[in-house]
Amino acid sequence: MIELFNISKTYAKSDRKAVDSLSLKIPDGKIFGFLGPNGAGKTTTIRVFCGALEPDSGTVLIDGIPMAERPLEAKRHLGLVHDNPELFNRLKANEYLNFVADVFGISAEERRLRIQEYSGRFGLADVLSASIGGFSRGMKQKLGVIASLIHDPSNWVLDEPMVGLDPQSAFELKEIMRQRTKAGRCVFFSTHVMEVAEKVCDELAIIDKGKIIFTGTIDALRRRREGVEGRKGAEEESLERLFLELVDSSRGETT
Amino acid sequence: MKSRFASLVILNIQSAFSLSLPSWQEFKKPKTLLKTIGIGVGAILLLADVGMVFVLNSQAMYKALKPVGLEQMLFLFTATMATVFIFVLSFTMALSLFSSSGIDSGFLVLPFKPHEMLAAKMGLVYFANALLGIFLMLITTIVYGIHEHPPFQFYLYGLLSALAIPIIPIGISYLILIPLMRVSSIFRNKNFIFYLAGFIGVGLALAFNFYIQSTMSQMQDPGFFANFSDPESLISRIGQAWIPSWLTWKALSDADRLWGALAVLGNLALGVAVAALIALAMGKPYVRCIQIFGETSLTRAKKGAARRAEKESRTARRPLASLLLRELRLMNREPSYFINGPFIVVLMPVLLVVIFAAQRSSLEEVMAMLGPLMEGPAGYLVPAAFGAFLGSSTSIACTAISRDAKALPWIRALPIRPLEYFGAKLLHAEIFTLWGMLIGCGAGWLLFKTSAFDLVLAAILSLLVSTAFNMGGLWLDTAFPRLKWDNPIAAMKQNLNAVIVILGVMGIIVALGAISFFTSLPRNVYALVYGAIFFGFILVWIKVYPPYAQKRLAKME
Ligand SMILES: Nc1ncnc2c1ncn2[C@@H]1O[C@H](COP(=O)(O)OP(=O)(O)OP(=O)(O)O)[C@@H](O)[C@H]1O
Ligand SMILES: [Mg+2]
């Protein structure tokens, strides 16, 4: 479970808040989607609660452990897939995975089993001894996914995980998400594609300009629109449109 | 067409040097302002420091040449020296910038002609080296100007000649490098070629050093000039060897005549023509190289490799060991890091042996002369200084955070203790400290038959000094890391922290050497005093740095 209370973050070289008094509770056992247009603050939020960025104010609890006071312990409960898979082109895939496993203190046997399982599922098994520099974008992305699962974290966080994945890998990824939530784990992922969210999420939050403008289930999102507009038959309207209108109307309110 | 080429050059320069001045808005913040002023003052001091060496050099040459009426030879020497200097620098720079970023392959899809791409790359290398050329030429013209009061055109021609001097050396660098890189596609091993070319670069630097040393020693010999009863013959001899130097000499010594103007124009025209020819001839192979470098080989596992991979994944390491291993791999597998970092220090023993073999007789003469000196504190100070210099000139610690800029969010999201993270970086640098110490002591033992006691003193001192500099460098890079760059070389060679540390090491070693030379304390007191100073710094660092670094890591963005 991940809880955020009143998080604000302004980058040093910027004059506006990338994340603005954001509070969010991400429960266990559900696939939680995080939606928003480009530059909305998704990556910033994720980096803040994964301990990669220090918030200006606010509290982060990971399984009840405060990130600010006990960062190492909190981070052990997290597995993060970064938005940019371009890292360490000079390392070999195995070296990269082993580094991550070493950092989490995973035993040799345990890491071997996990690497075997996930590299098999993603079709990377026979390139693990190759240099990451020779990987395609999607292969790097999948390697990042394997690395984030090597310690079997209770909270799995993915920033734009579907970008660059082929249908089969995307399917595998969604399967793993479902398996984990069924086992009572927390899964959180960001995207700016409504369709993905619609197909995968149990719950979602929509962020724009650093502020949450909606949280709830997809059905609740539909109902909310009906309520606001007093219109029937919104079911037929695409969620994409709903999303765009929601973002638009929130912009109308704030500016 | 022109503007397209110019914009490519400018883009190249911006991405390689990551030039970004703070905006006016930011200048209003006192912190940015102070930092900018600080860097500015530091840069001026640095320039003045390096400039002093050349000022003294020019002054000495002028004094030596004036009595024999050959003072204008100064221009010939400066031009030739600048040419060689620039050649060595531009060669290594062209090598490390050859294609280490994805940017180059990005240009491939844009409508540039091959020779435009090569010329733009040459323009990038030219930019840095022209600054150096102007700097060297300026010093000589001013030194000469103060004594001889030449006309105004003299300075103008000096500047224009300085702009002409780097062109051909840069062209030649690419003329050597491109075929070499093309050959690498046969080997299918780019890194090997990088290291080979780096070795050639070091060889050139060494040759350059010998050249300077031999001309300097010849110049102190009055007979050297007597051999040339006709000054013109000497000048024309050097001039025949390198026409741009001769043209520079002509331009500056005939500044008030038409000849001078013609020589300057000729020099520029010659440079541009040669560079254009090289760009035209080598454009296609250059682009082919970039294409090859864009390819990375992906080898699917064969039986043996798979088993090795399996074995690798069965070893669990402690986080610190794993961090250190990662440091070593990332550094040594990136040619532009390796060549500008550990390479020279690792190669030092080889170079030493080469020098020793080549110059045995003259070295032994020097050794004999130094004999009495080495009886004193120099007996342990010299090997210690050598070891300390080698041990702290790898730029590992003082670029440690900058090199990791892109990985920082990743590192921070992992449960890594900040102290282990920084500790691994320091340990990485300390490996070379140990290596430097071994070479320093080894050289002392080999050349001066340093006693065992002195070797122990030298070892301790060299370890203390290098460690202190590694710690200081790490501190500097933690406080002012260079976090935004496209090309890895920006994090390493064009990192101000690396320049500060290298010159700082040289400065302190020279200063301590001078102090030791001009004072006469009991022999081993120097070891005690210097050791205590650096040990003191290390203690302060241990007390102050860890909490600071821990806080700082969280704030880097
Ligand atoms: N390193 C940085 N320095 C300064 N400002 C930043 C930095 N990273 C992001 N920002 C700014 O913070 C805001 C939020 O960016 P963020 O990356 O969180 O958006 P995002 O929702 O992840 O967008 P995308 O869908 O494009 O990934 C943007 O306005 C962006 O310009
Ligand atoms: Mg993002």
mmCIF file of N, CA and C in Angstrom, chain A residues 9-13 47 50-54 71-73 75-76 78 80 82 86-92 94-96 98-100 102-104 106-109 111-112 115-116 123 125-131 133-135 139, chain B residues 26 29 100 190-191 296-302 305-306 308-310 312-319 322-323 325-326 329-330 333-335 404 406-418 484 551 553-557:
data_model
loop_
_atom_site.group_PDB
_atom_site.id
_atom_site.type_symbol
_atom_site.label_atom_id
_atom_site.label_comp_id
_atom_site.label_asym_id
_atom_site.label_seq_id
_atom_site.Cartn_x
_atom_site.Cartn_y
_atom_site.Cartn_z
ATOM 1 N N LYS A 9 5.948 19.514 -4.992
ATOM 2 C CA LYS A 9 7.334 19.511 -5.481
ATOM 3 C C LYS A 9 7.478 20.571 -6.570
ATOM 4 N N THR A 10 8.437 21.451 -6.382
ATOM 5 C CA THR A 10 8.803 22.412 -7.421
ATOM 6 C C THR A 10 10.250 22.155 -7.775
ATOM 7 N N TYR A 11 10.548 21.963 -9.059
ATOM 8 C CA TYR A 11 11.949 21.753 -9.456
ATOM 9 C C TYR A 11 12.733 23.046 -9.256
ATOM 10 N N ALA A 12 14.011 22.877 -8.945
ATOM 11 C CA ALA A 12 14.838 24.048 -8.639
ATOM 12 C C ALA A 12 14.860 25.028 -9.806
ATOM 13 N N LYS A 13 14.863 24.480 -11.037
ATOM 14 C CA LYS A 13 15.017 25.367 -12.188
ATOM 15 C C LYS A 13 13.668 25.732 -12.798
ATOM 16 N N ARG A 47 8.502 9.573 -8.879
ATOM 17 C CA ARG A 47 9.869 9.709 -8.350
ATOM 18 C C ARG A 47 9.851 10.137 -6.900
ATOM 19 N N CYS A 50 8.867 7.116 -4.700
ATOM 20 C CA CYS A 50 9.876 6.050 -4.723
ATOM 21 C C CYS A 50 11.194 6.503 -4.097
ATOM 22 N N GLY A 51 11.233 7.705 -3.612
ATOM 23 C CA GLY A 51 12.431 8.170 -2.925
ATOM 24 C C GLY A 51 13.515 8.684 -3.848
ATOM 25 N N ALA A 52 13.207 8.846 -5.152
ATOM 26 C CA ALA A 52 14.226 9.344 -6.080
ATOM 27 C C ALA A 52 14.279 10.862 -6.072
ATOM 28 N N LEU A 53 13.221 11.494 -5.588
ATOM 29 C CA LEU A 53 13.195 12.948 -5.490
ATOM 30 C C LEU A 53 12.690 13.304 -4.103
ATOM 31 N N GLU A 54 13.218 14.395 -3.567
ATOM 32 C CA GLU A 54 12.768 14.810 -2.252
ATOM 33 C C GLU A 54 11.613 15.799 -2.424
ATOM 34 N N PRO A 71 14.145 5.545 4.766
ATOM 35 C CA PRO A 71 14.133 5.374 3.306
ATOM 36 C C PRO A 71 14.542 3.976 2.839
ATOM 37 N N LEU A 72 15.574 3.405 3.476
ATOM 38 C CA LEU A 72 16.060 2.106 2.976
ATOM 39 C C LEU A 72 14.987 1.046 3.106
ATOM 40 N N GLU A 73 14.346 1.030 4.259
ATOM 41 C CA GLU A 73 13.322 0.039 4.514
ATOM 42 C C GLU A 73 12.146 0.243 3.560
ATOM 43 N N LYS A 75 12.150 1.662 0.633
ATOM 44 C CA LYS A 75 12.513 1.346 -0.753
ATOM 45 C C LYS A 75 12.558 -0.163 -0.986
ATOM 46 N N ARG A 76 12.847 -0.931 0.069
ATOM 47 C CA ARG A 76 12.866 -2.385 -0.111
ATOM 48 C C ARG A 76 11.478 -2.930 -0.420
ATOM 49 N N LEU A 78 9.498 -1.553 -2.526
ATOM 50 C CA LEU A 78 9.098 -0.994 -3.816
ATOM 51 C C LEU A 78 9.898 -1.616 -4.957
ATOM 52 N N LEU A 80 10.456 -0.467 -8.975
ATOM 53 C CA LEU A 80 10.102 0.630 -9.884
ATOM 54 C C LEU A 80 10.612 0.354 -11.297
ATOM 55 N N HIS A 82 11.369 2.417 -14.530
ATOM 56 C CA HIS A 82 11.519 3.831 -14.889
ATOM 57 C C HIS A 82 10.914 4.140 -16.251
ATOM 58 N N GLU A 86 16.737 3.977 -21.113
ATOM 59 C CA GLU A 86 18.109 4.219 -21.594
ATOM 60 C C GLU A 86 19.070 4.402 -20.429
ATOM 61 N N LEU A 87 19.691 3.334 -20.012
ATOM 62 C CA LEU A 87 20.628 3.412 -18.902
ATOM 63 C C LEU A 87 21.746 2.422 -19.184
ATOM 64 N N PHE A 88 22.900 2.668 -18.697
ATOM 65 C CA PHE A 88 23.950 1.645 -18.637
ATOM 66 C C PHE A 88 24.104 0.804 -19.895
ATOM 67 N N ASN A 89 24.238 1.455 -21.031
ATOM 68 C CA ASN A 89 24.421 0.696 -22.254
ATOM 69 C C ASN A 89 25.701 -0.126 -22.234
ATOM 70 N N ARG A 90 26.597 0.211 -21.334
ATOM 71 C CA ARG A 90 27.883 -0.497 -21.299
ATOM 72 C C ARG A 90 27.835 -1.753 -20.436
ATOM 73 N N LEU A 91 26.757 -1.929 -19.686
ATOM 74 C CA LEU A 91 26.684 -3.124 -18.851
ATOM 75 C C LEU A 91 26.024 -4.258 -19.622
ATOM 76 N N LYS A 92 26.292 -5.471 -19.172
ATOM 77 C CA LYS A 92 25.576 -6.605 -19.733
ATOM 78 C C LYS A 92 24.291 -6.805 -18.925
ATOM 79 N N ASN A 94 22.931 -9.325 -17.576
ATOM 80 C CA ASN A 94 23.131 -10.076 -16.347
ATOM 81 C C ASN A 94 23.773 -9.253 -15.245
ATOM 82 N N GLU A 95 24.759 -8.455 -15.645
ATOM 83 C CA GLU A 95 25.450 -7.626 -14.654
ATOM 84 C C GLU A 95 24.488 -6.632 -14.027
ATOM 85 N N TYR A 96 23.631 -6.093 -14.884
ATOM 86 C CA TYR A 96 22.639 -5.122 -14.413
ATOM 87 C C TYR A 96 21.685 -5.784 -13.414
ATOM 88 N N ASN A 98 22.109 -8.464 -11.700
ATOM 89 C CA ASN A 98 22.799 -8.879 -10.485
ATOM 90 C C ASN A 98 23.084 -7.722 -9.558
ATOM 91 N N PHE A 99 23.374 -6.568 -10.164
ATOM 92 C CA PHE A 99 23.593 -5.383 -9.336
ATOM 93 C C PHE A 99 22.340 -5.089 -8.519
ATOM 94 N N VAL A 100 21.205 -5.078 -9.202
ATOM 95 C CA VAL A 100 19.956 -4.781 -8.504
ATOM 96 C C VAL A 100 19.699 -5.827 -7.414
ATOM 97 N N ASP A 102 21.886 -7.619 -5.829
ATOM 98 C CA ASP A 102 22.838 -7.410 -4.733
ATOM 99 C C ASP A 102 22.348 -6.308 -3.807
ATOM 100 N N VAL A 103 21.855 -5.238 -4.427
ATOM 101 C CA VAL A 103 21.417 -4.091 -3.643
ATOM 102 C C VAL A 103 20.247 -4.474 -2.739
ATOM 103 N N PHE A 104 19.377 -5.355 -3.238
ATOM 104 C CA PHE A 104 18.242 -5.768 -2.422
ATOM 105 C C PHE A 104 18.590 -6.950 -1.525
ATOM 106 N N ILE A 106 19.299 -10.143 -2.354
ATOM 107 C CA ILE A 106 18.580 -11.357 -2.740
ATOM 108 C C ILE A 106 19.572 -12.506 -2.867
ATOM 109 N N SER A 107 19.197 -13.647 -2.331
ATOM 110 C CA SER A 107 20.133 -14.773 -2.367
ATOM 111 C C SER A 107 20.332 -15.262 -3.799
ATOM 112 N N ALA A 108 21.458 -15.926 -4.014
ATOM 113 C CA ALA A 108 21.815 -16.338 -5.372
ATOM 114 C C ALA A 108 20.759 -17.240 -5.981
ATOM 115 N N GLU A 109 20.228 -18.157 -5.167
ATOM 116 C CA GLU A 109 19.259 -19.118 -5.680
ATOM 117 C C GLU A 109 17.954 -18.417 -6.081
ATOM 118 N N ARG A 111 17.450 -15.258 -6.852
ATOM 119 C CA ARG A 111 17.548 -14.389 -8.026
ATOM 120 C C ARG A 111 17.625 -15.209 -9.298
ATOM 121 N N ARG A 112 18.267 -16.348 -9.210
ATOM 122 C CA ARG A 112 18.385 -17.193 -10.397
ATOM 123 C C ARG A 112 16.998 -17.630 -10.862
ATOM 124 N N ILE A 115 15.076 -14.538 -12.296
ATOM 125 C CA ILE A 115 15.587 -14.120 -13.602
ATOM 126 C C ILE A 115 15.154 -15.129 -14.655
ATOM 127 N N GLN A 116 15.248 -16.409 -14.291
ATOM 128 C CA GLN A 116 14.870 -17.459 -15.227
ATOM 129 C C GLN A 116 13.395 -17.331 -15.616
ATOM 130 N N GLY A 123 11.018 -13.467 -23.211
ATOM 131 C CA GLY A 123 11.861 -13.850 -24.337
ATOM 132 C C GLY A 123 13.236 -13.211 -24.334
ATOM 133 N N ALA A 125 15.777 -14.635 -22.415
ATOM 134 C CA ALA A 125 16.678 -15.586 -21.768
ATOM 135 C C ALA A 125 18.024 -15.720 -22.483
ATOM 136 N N ASP A 126 17.992 -15.718 -23.820
ATOM 137 C CA ASP A 126 19.270 -15.977 -24.499
ATOM 138 C C ASP A 126 20.074 -14.711 -24.813
ATOM 139 N N VAL A 127 19.634 -13.560 -24.344
ATOM 140 C CA VAL A 127 20.466 -12.369 -24.553
ATOM 141 C C VAL A 127 20.975 -11.802 -23.228
ATOM 142 N N LEU A 128 20.799 -12.560 -22.149
ATOM 143 C CA LEU A 128 21.179 -12.011 -20.847
ATOM 144 C C LEU A 128 22.674 -11.771 -20.727
ATOM 145 N N SER A 129 23.469 -12.494 -21.509
ATOM 146 C CA SER A 129 24.910 -12.271 -21.392
ATOM 147 C C SER A 129 25.393 -11.225 -22.399
ATOM 148 N N ALA A 130 24.463 -10.582 -23.100
ATOM 149 C CA ALA A 130 24.853 -9.558 -24.077
ATOM 150 C C ALA A 130 24.829 -8.174 -23.428
ATOM 151 N N SER A 131 25.496 -7.242 -24.111
ATOM 152 C CA SER A 131 25.561 -5.876 -23.613
ATOM 153 C C SER A 131 24.226 -5.167 -23.875
ATOM 154 N N GLY A 133 23.653 -2.249 -24.542
ATOM 155 C CA GLY A 133 23.750 -1.325 -25.663
ATOM 156 C C GLY A 133 23.175 -1.886 -26.955
ATOM 157 N N GLY A 134 23.198 -3.211 -27.101
ATOM 158 C CA GLY A 134 22.691 -3.807 -28.328
ATOM 159 C C GLY A 134 21.206 -4.130 -28.279
ATOM 160 N N PHE A 135 20.551 -3.792 -27.173
ATOM 161 C CA PHE A 135 19.121 -4.094 -27.039
ATOM 162 C C PHE A 135 18.273 -3.075 -27.784
ATOM 163 N N MET A 139 13.271 -4.217 -25.647
ATOM 164 C CA MET A 139 14.056 -5.173 -24.851
ATOM 165 C C MET A 139 14.574 -4.521 -23.578
ATOM 166 N N GLU B 26 18.155 34.256 -13.499
ATOM 167 C CA GLU B 26 18.876 33.473 -12.505
ATOM 168 C C GLU B 26 20.024 34.265 -11.891
ATOM 169 N N LYS B 29 19.537 35.829 -8.557
ATOM 170 C CA LYS B 29 19.686 35.086 -7.313
ATOM 171 C C LYS B 29 21.131 35.201 -6.841
ATOM 172 N N SER B 100 30.674 9.215 -29.770
ATOM 173 C CA SER B 100 30.317 8.583 -28.514
ATOM 174 C C SER B 100 28.883 8.894 -28.153
ATOM 175 N N LYS B 190 35.185 -2.004 -31.533
ATOM 176 C CA LYS B 190 35.429 -0.571 -31.536
ATOM 177 C C LYS B 190 36.341 -0.159 -30.395
ATOM 178 N N ASN B 191 36.109 -0.777 -29.239
ATOM 179 C CA ASN B 191 36.860 -0.324 -28.082
ATOM 180 C C ASN B 191 38.353 -0.523 -28.265
ATOM 181 N N THR B 296 25.307 -1.827 -32.823
ATOM 182 C CA THR B 296 25.923 -2.504 -31.691
ATOM 183 C C THR B 296 25.651 -3.980 -31.891
ATOM 184 N N SER B 297 26.606 -4.746 -31.494
ATOM 185 C CA SER B 297 26.433 -6.165 -31.760
ATOM 186 C C SER B 297 25.627 -6.792 -30.633
ATOM 187 N N LEU B 298 24.695 -7.621 -30.990
ATOM 188 C CA LEU B 298 23.917 -8.335 -29.992
ATOM 189 C C LEU B 298 24.174 -9.816 -30.218
ATOM 190 N N THR B 299 24.868 -10.381 -29.279
ATOM 191 C CA THR B 299 25.178 -11.789 -29.467
ATOM 192 C C THR B 299 24.260 -12.627 -28.614
ATOM 193 N N ARG B 300 23.569 -13.514 -29.262
ATOM 194 C CA ARG B 300 22.753 -14.443 -28.489
ATOM 195 C C ARG B 300 23.667 -15.484 -27.868
ATOM 196 N N ALA B 301 23.247 -15.942 -26.700
ATOM 197 C CA ALA B 301 24.149 -16.767 -25.914
ATOM 198 C C ALA B 301 24.438 -18.098 -26.593
ATOM 199 N N LYS B 302 25.729 -18.441 -26.593
ATOM 200 C CA LYS B 302 26.094 -19.792 -26.989
ATOM 201 C C LYS B 302 26.198 -20.609 -25.708
ATOM 202 N N ALA B 305 28.768 -19.285 -23.049
ATOM 203 C CA ALA B 305 28.395 -17.990 -22.500
ATOM 204 C C ALA B 305 27.211 -18.130 -21.559
ATOM 205 N N ALA B 306 26.269 -18.986 -21.945
ATOM 206 C CA ALA B 306 25.083 -19.169 -21.114
ATOM 207 C C ALA B 306 25.479 -19.711 -19.748
ATOM 208 N N ARG B 308 28.349 -19.328 -18.316
ATOM 209 C CA ARG B 308 29.024 -18.280 -17.558
ATOM 210 C C ARG B 308 28.006 -17.306 -16.963
ATOM 211 N N ALA B 309 26.990 -16.985 -17.794
ATOM 212 C CA ALA B 309 25.941 -16.077 -17.330
ATOM 213 C C ALA B 309 25.247 -16.666 -16.117
ATOM 214 N N GLU B 310 25.010 -17.954 -16.222
ATOM 215 C CA GLU B 310 24.377 -18.659 -15.123
ATOM 216 C C GLU B 310 25.212 -18.518 -13.853
ATOM 217 N N GLU B 312 27.444 -16.265 -13.179
ATOM 218 C CA GLU B 312 27.429 -14.870 -12.727
ATOM 219 C C GLU B 312 26.195 -14.606 -11.880
ATOM 220 N N SER B 313 25.050 -15.154 -12.339
ATOM 221 C CA SER B 313 23.825 -14.863 -11.596
ATOM 222 C C SER B 313 23.733 -15.693 -10.330
ATOM 223 N N ARG B 314 24.722 -16.530 -10.087
ATOM 224 C CA ARG B 314 24.683 -17.300 -8.860
ATOM 225 C C ARG B 314 25.578 -16.716 -7.776
ATOM 226 N N THR B 315 26.312 -15.638 -8.109
ATOM 227 C CA THR B 315 27.121 -15.021 -7.070
ATOM 228 C C THR B 315 26.393 -13.824 -6.491
ATOM 229 N N ALA B 316 26.185 -13.861 -5.213
ATOM 230 C CA ALA B 316 25.605 -12.703 -4.541
ATOM 231 C C ALA B 316 26.740 -11.922 -3.896
ATOM 232 N N ARG B 317 26.728 -10.599 -4.095
ATOM 233 C CA ARG B 317 27.783 -9.779 -3.506
ATOM 234 C C ARG B 317 27.168 -8.822 -2.504
ATOM 235 N N ARG B 318 28.045 -8.313 -1.659
ATOM 236 C CA ARG B 318 27.566 -7.279 -0.745
ATOM 237 C C ARG B 318 27.370 -5.998 -1.559
ATOM 238 N N PRO B 319 26.419 -5.150 -1.147
ATOM 239 C CA PRO B 319 26.115 -3.963 -1.950
ATOM 240 C C PRO B 319 27.351 -3.124 -2.284
ATOM 241 N N SER B 322 29.288 -4.695 -5.006
ATOM 242 C CA SER B 322 28.548 -4.618 -6.254
ATOM 243 C C SER B 322 28.612 -3.210 -6.836
ATOM 244 N N LEU B 323 28.524 -2.211 -5.964
ATOM 245 C CA LEU B 323 28.628 -0.813 -6.411
ATOM 246 C C LEU B 323 30.003 -0.545 -7.014
ATOM 247 N N LEU B 325 32.050 -2.708 -8.326
ATOM 248 C CA LEU B 325 32.160 -3.428 -9.593
ATOM 249 C C LEU B 325 31.477 -2.641 -10.711
ATOM 250 N N ARG B 326 30.317 -2.101 -10.402
ATOM 251 C CA ARG B 326 29.583 -1.305 -11.379
ATOM 252 C C ARG B 326 30.401 -0.074 -11.785
ATOM 253 N N ARG B 329 33.221 -1.131 -14.129
ATOM 254 C CA ARG B 329 32.763 -1.514 -15.462
ATOM 255 C C ARG B 329 32.341 -0.307 -16.262
ATOM 256 N N LEU B 330 31.577 0.596 -15.640
ATOM 257 C CA LEU B 330 31.080 1.747 -16.393
ATOM 258 C C LEU B 330 32.226 2.649 -16.817
ATOM 259 N N ARG B 333 34.632 0.686 -19.587
ATOM 260 C CA ARG B 333 34.045 0.289 -20.861
ATOM 261 C C ARG B 333 33.635 1.476 -21.701
ATOM 262 N N GLU B 334 33.719 2.670 -21.160
ATOM 263 C CA GLU B 334 33.392 3.868 -21.944
ATOM 264 C C GLU B 334 34.720 4.478 -22.388
ATOM 265 N N PRO B 335 35.059 4.336 -23.680
ATOM 266 C CA PRO B 335 36.394 4.761 -24.090
ATOM 267 C C PRO B 335 36.720 6.205 -23.717
ATOM 268 N N ASP B 404 27.620 9.950 -13.312
ATOM 269 C CA ASP B 404 26.423 9.175 -12.960
ATOM 270 C C ASP B 404 25.144 9.984 -13.128
ATOM 271 N N LYS B 406 22.911 10.691 -15.255
ATOM 272 C CA LYS B 406 21.690 10.118 -15.822
ATOM 273 C C LYS B 406 21.122 9.015 -14.934
ATOM 274 N N ALA B 407 21.961 8.413 -14.118
ATOM 275 C CA ALA B 407 21.512 7.273 -13.317
ATOM 276 C C ALA B 407 21.028 7.679 -11.933
ATOM 277 N N LEU B 408 21.131 8.956 -11.601
ATOM 278 C CA LEU B 408 20.822 9.361 -10.225
ATOM 279 C C LEU B 408 19.398 8.999 -9.784
ATOM 280 N N PRO B 409 18.359 9.274 -10.588
ATOM 281 C CA PRO B 409 17.017 8.902 -10.140
ATOM 282 C C PRO B 409 16.917 7.395 -9.897
ATOM 283 N N TRP B 410 17.584 6.641 -10.735
ATOM 284 C CA TRP B 410 17.568 5.197 -10.621
ATOM 285 C C TRP B 410 18.244 4.762 -9.322
ATOM 286 N N ILE B 411 19.428 5.334 -9.071
ATOM 287 C CA ILE B 411 20.168 5.001 -7.853
ATOM 288 C C ILE B 411 19.342 5.342 -6.617
ATOM 289 N N ARG B 412 18.722 6.507 -6.629
ATOM 290 C CA ARG B 412 18.026 6.952 -5.434
ATOM 291 C C ARG B 412 16.761 6.147 -5.156
ATOM 292 N N ALA B 413 16.200 5.556 -6.212
ATOM 293 C CA ALA B 413 14.996 4.761 -5.980
ATOM 294 C C ALA B 413 15.352 3.389 -5.408
ATOM 295 N N LEU B 414 16.626 3.022 -5.459
ATOM 296 C CA LEU B 414 17.043 1.727 -4.910
ATOM 297 C C LEU B 414 17.463 1.902 -3.453
ATOM 298 N N PRO B 415 17.306 0.841 -2.663
ATOM 299 C CA PRO B 415 17.692 0.960 -1.255
ATOM 300 C C PRO B 415 19.207 0.911 -1.081
ATOM 301 N N ILE B 416 19.863 1.948 -1.543
ATOM 302 C CA ILE B 416 21.326 2.012 -1.434
ATOM 303 C C ILE B 416 21.670 3.035 -0.361
ATOM 304 N N ARG B 417 22.539 2.684 0.537
ATOM 305 C CA ARG B 417 22.988 3.651 1.538
ATOM 306 C C ARG B 417 23.852 4.692 0.841
ATOM 307 N N PRO B 418 23.511 5.968 1.009
ATOM 308 C CA PRO B 418 24.321 7.006 0.348
ATOM 309 C C PRO B 418 25.808 6.837 0.637
ATOM 310 N N LYS B 484 23.830 17.920 -16.439
ATOM 311 C CA LYS B 484 23.128 17.944 -17.723
ATOM 312 C C LYS B 484 24.133 17.844 -18.855
ATOM 313 N N LYS B 551 22.935 14.481 2.496
ATOM 314 C CA LYS B 551 21.897 15.494 2.260
ATOM 315 C C LYS B 551 21.900 15.921 0.803
ATOM 316 N N LEU B 553 22.878 14.346 -1.920
ATOM 317 C CA LEU B 553 22.400 13.355 -2.894
ATOM 318 C C LEU B 553 20.889 13.463 -3.079
ATOM 319 N N ALA B 554 20.170 13.676 -1.966
ATOM 320 C CA ALA B 554 18.716 13.752 -2.045
ATOM 321 C C ALA B 554 18.283 14.998 -2.823
ATOM 322 N N LYS B 555 19.133 16.016 -2.858
ATOM 323 C CA LYS B 555 18.714 17.290 -3.450
ATOM 324 C C LYS B 555 19.128 17.457 -4.908
ATOM 325 N N MET B 556 19.914 16.526 -5.429
ATOM 326 C CA MET B 556 20.359 16.690 -6.819
ATOM 327 C C MET B 556 19.211 16.410 -7.774
ATOM 328 N N GLU B 557 19.012 17.281 -8.747
ATOM 329 C CA GLU B 557 17.968 17.002 -9.740
ATOM 330 C C GLU B 557 18.410 17.436 -11.121
#
